[in-house]
CSV table of C-alpha atoms in Angstrom, one decimal:
chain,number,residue,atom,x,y,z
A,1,UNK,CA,112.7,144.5,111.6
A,2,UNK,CA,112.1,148.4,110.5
A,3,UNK,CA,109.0,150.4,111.9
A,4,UNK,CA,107.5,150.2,108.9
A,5,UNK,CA,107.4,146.3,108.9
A,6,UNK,CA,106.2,146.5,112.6
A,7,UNK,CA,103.6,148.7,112.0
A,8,UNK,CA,102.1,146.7,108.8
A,9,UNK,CA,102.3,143.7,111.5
A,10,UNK,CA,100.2,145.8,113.5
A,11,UNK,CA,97.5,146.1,111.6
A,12,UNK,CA,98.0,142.8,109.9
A,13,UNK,CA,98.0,140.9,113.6
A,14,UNK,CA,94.4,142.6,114.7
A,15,UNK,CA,92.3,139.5,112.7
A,16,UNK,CA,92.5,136.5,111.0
A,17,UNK,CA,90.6,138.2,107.8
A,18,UNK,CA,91.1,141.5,106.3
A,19,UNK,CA,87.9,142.4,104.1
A,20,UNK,CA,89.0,143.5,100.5
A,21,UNK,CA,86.2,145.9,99.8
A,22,UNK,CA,84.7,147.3,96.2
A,23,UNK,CA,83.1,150.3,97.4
A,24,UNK,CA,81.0,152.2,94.7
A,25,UNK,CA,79.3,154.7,96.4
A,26,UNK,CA,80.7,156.4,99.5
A,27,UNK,CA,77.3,156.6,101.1
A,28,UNK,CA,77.8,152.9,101.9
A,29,UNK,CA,81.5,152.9,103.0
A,30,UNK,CA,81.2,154.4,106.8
A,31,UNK,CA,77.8,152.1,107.6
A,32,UNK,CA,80.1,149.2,106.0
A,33,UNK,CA,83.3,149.9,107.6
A,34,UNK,CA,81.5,150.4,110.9
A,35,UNK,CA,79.6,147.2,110.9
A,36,UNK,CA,83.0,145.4,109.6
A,37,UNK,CA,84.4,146.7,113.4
A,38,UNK,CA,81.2,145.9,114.9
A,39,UNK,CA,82.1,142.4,114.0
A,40,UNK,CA,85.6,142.8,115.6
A,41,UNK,CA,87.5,143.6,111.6
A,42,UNK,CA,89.1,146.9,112.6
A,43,UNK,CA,91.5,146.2,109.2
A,44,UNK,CA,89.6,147.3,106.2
A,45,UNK,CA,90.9,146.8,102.7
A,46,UNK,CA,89.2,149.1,100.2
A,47,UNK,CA,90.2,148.7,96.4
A,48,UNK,CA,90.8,151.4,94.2
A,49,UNK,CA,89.1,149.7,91.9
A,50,UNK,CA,85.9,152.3,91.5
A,51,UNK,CA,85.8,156.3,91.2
A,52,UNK,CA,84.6,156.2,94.7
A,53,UNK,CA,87.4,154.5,96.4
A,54,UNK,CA,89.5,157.3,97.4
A,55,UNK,CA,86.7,159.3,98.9
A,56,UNK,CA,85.6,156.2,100.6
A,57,UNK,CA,89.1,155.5,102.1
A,58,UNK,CA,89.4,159.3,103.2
A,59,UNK,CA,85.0,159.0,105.0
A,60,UNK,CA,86.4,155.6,106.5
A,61,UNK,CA,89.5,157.0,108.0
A,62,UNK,CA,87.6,160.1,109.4
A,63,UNK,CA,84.6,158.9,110.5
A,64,UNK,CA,84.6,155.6,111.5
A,65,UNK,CA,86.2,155.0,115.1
A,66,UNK,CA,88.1,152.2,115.7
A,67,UNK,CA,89.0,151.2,111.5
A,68,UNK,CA,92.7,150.6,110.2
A,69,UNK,CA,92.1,151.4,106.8
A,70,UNK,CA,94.4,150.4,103.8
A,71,UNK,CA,93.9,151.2,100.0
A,72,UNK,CA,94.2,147.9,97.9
A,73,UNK,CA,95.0,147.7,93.9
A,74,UNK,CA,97.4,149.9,93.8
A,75,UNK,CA,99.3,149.8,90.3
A,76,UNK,CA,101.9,152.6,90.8
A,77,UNK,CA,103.3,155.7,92.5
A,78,UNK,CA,100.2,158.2,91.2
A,79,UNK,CA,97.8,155.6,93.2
A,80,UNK,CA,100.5,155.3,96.3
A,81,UNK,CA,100.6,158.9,97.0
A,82,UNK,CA,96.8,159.6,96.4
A,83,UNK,CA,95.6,156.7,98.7
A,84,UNK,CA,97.8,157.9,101.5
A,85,UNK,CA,97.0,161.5,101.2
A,86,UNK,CA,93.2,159.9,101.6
A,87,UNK,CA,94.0,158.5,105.1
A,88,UNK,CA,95.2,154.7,104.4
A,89,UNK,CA,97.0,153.3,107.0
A,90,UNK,CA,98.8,150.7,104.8
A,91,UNK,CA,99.1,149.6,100.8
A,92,UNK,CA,99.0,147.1,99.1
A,93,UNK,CA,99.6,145.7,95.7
A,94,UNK,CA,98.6,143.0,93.3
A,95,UNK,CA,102.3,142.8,92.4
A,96,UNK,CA,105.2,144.5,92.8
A,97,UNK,CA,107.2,147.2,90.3
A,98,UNK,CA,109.9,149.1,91.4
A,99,UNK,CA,108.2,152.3,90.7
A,100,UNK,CA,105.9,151.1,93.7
A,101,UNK,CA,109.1,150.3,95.6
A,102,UNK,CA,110.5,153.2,95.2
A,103,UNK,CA,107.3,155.0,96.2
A,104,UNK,CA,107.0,153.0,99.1
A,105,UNK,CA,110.8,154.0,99.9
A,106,UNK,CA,109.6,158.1,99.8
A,107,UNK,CA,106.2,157.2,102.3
A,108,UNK,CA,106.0,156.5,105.8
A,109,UNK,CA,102.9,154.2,105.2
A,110,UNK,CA,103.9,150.5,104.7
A,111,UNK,CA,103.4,148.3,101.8
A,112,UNK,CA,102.1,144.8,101.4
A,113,UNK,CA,103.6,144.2,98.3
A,114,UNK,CA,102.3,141.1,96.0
A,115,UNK,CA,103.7,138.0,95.1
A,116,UNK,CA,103.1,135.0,93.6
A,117,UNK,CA,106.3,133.1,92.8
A,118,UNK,CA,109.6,131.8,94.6
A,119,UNK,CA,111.1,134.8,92.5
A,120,UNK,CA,109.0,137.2,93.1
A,121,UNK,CA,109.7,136.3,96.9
A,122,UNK,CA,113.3,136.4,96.6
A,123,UNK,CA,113.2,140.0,94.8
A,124,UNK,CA,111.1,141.4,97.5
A,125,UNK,CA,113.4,139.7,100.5
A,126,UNK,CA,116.3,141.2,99.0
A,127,UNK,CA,114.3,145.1,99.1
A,128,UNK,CA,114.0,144.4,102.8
A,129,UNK,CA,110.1,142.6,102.8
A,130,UNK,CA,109.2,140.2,105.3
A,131,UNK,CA,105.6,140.2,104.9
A,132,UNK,CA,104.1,140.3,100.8
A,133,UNK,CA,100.4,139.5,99.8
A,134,UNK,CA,99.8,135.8,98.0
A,135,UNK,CA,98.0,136.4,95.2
A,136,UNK,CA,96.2,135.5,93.6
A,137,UNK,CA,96.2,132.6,96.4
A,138,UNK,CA,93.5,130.3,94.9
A,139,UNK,CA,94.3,130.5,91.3
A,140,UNK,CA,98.4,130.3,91.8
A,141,UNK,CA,98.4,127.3,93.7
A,142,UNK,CA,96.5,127.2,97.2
A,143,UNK,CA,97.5,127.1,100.3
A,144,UNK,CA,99.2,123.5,99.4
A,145,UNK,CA,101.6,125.6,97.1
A,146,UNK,CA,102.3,128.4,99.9
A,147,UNK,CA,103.1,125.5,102.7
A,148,UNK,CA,105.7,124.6,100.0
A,149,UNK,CA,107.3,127.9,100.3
A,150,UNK,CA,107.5,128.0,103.9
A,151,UNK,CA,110.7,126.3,104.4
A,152,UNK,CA,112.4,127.0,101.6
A,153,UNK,CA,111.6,130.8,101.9
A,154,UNK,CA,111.7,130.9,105.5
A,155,UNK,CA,111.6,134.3,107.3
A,156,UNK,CA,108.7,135.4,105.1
A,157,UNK,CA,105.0,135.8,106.0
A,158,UNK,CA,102.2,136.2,103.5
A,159,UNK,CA,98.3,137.2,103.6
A,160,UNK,CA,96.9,135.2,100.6
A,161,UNK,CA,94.2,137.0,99.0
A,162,UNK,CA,92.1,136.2,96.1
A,163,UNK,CA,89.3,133.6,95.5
A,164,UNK,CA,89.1,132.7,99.3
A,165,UNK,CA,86.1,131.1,101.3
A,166,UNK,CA,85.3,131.0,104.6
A,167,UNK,CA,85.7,127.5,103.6
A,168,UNK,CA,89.2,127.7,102.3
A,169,UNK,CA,90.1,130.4,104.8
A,170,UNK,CA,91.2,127.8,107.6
A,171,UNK,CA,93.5,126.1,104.9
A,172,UNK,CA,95.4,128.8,104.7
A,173,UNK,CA,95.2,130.3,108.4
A,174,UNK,CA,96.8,126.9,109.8
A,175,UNK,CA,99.9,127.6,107.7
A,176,UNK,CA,103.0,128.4,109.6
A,177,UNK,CA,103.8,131.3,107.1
A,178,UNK,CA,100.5,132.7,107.0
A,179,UNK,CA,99.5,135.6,109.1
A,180,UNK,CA,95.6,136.3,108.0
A,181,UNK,CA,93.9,136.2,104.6
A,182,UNK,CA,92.2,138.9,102.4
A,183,UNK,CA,88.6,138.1,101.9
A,184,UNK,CA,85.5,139.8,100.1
A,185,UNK,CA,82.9,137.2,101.7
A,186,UNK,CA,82.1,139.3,104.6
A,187,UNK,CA,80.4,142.0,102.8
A,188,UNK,CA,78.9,140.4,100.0
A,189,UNK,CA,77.3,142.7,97.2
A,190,UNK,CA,73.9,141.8,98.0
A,191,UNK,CA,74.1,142.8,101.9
A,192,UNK,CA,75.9,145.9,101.0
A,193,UNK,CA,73.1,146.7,98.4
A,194,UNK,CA,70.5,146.2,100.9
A,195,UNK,CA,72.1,148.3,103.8
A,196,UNK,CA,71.9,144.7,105.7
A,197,UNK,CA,74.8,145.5,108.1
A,198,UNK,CA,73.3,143.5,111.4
A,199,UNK,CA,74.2,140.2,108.4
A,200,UNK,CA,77.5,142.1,107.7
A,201,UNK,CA,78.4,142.1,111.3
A,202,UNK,CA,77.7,138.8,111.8
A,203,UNK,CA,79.9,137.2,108.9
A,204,UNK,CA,82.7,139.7,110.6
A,205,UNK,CA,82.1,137.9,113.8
A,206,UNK,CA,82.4,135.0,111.8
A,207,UNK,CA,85.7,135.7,110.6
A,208,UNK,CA,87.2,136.7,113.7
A,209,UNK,CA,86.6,133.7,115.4
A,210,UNK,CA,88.3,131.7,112.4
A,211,UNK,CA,91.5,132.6,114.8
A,212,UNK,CA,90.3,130.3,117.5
A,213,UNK,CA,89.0,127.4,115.2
């Protein structure tokens, strides 16, 4: 296993669910990120899916004490290079192109790569992966189509993210090739909007203690 596996493990192993954040304004993302740890989710996804998600990853990994954070939707090696030179602690991708590869080659951050297809898995094995994000989880099968992956493609551990409850979550967290899940249900929109972040840490303590249940 290379370092750069072992650290993505690192941060991967700290919870059961990594929040997958939309941040638009970076006035919210330290009170979010902070009451995200609060709840015992040091591993923050932010999405660089906004004109505010760089500066939010580069407040979060700053400011707030105790955060891991990563930069999510990345789509190439422009993104790759920006998001680490903001402070993310680990990448990760909706899918996978070898421009990303090979940007993930030149960096010293790790990539969770995505993929949603015995193919896809194979490619990434045979650049060295171990560990690749499922997605999108609920729409490409479930966790029933990722426990039929497991022994087949053994070796390889997967976060599934995309469309997951704290309902669903457990599905996929009692899967023997699952090591957490990527989830946007601990900050909903309308806590973040309302600077709720005592409810915020709540749901996170919620979602720690999905690794017990």
């Amino acid at each position: 296993m290379g370092k750069k596996t072992e650290a993505l493990l690192a941060i991967l192993q700290l919870q059961p669910v990594v929040p997958v954040l939309v941040v638009d304004r970076v006035a919210t993302a330290i009170p979010l990120a902070r009451a995200l740890v609060d709840g015992g989710l040091k591993a923050i996804e932010i999405t660089l899916r906004t004109d505010a998600a760089l500066d939010a990853i580069k407040a979060v990994a700053d400011e707030v004490e105790g955060a891991e954070v990563g930069a999510g939707t990345i789509l190439n090696a422009r993104q790759y290079e920006a998001a680490v030179k903001a402070g993310s602690r680990f990448i990760v991708s909706p899918g996978t192109t070898q421009e990303l590869l090979d940007a993930a080659t030149q960096s010293e951050v790790p990539l969770l790569p995505g993929a949603a297809t015995p193919s896809e898995v194979m490619a990434l094995r045979e650049e060295g992966y171990a560990v690749m994000k499922f997605f999108p989880a609920e729409q490409a099968g479930g966790a029933a189509y990722l426990k039929s992956l497991a022994s087949p493609l053994g070796g390889i551990s997967f976060c599934p993210t995309g469309g997951i409850t704290v309902k669903t979550a457990k599905d996929y967290l009692s899967l023997p090739n699952v090591i957490c899940v990527g989830g946007s249900w601990v900050a909903p929109k309308a806590l973040v909007e309302a600077g709720d972040w005592a409810a915020v840490t709540e749901l996170a303590v919620q979602a720690k203690a999905l690794a017990t249940t």
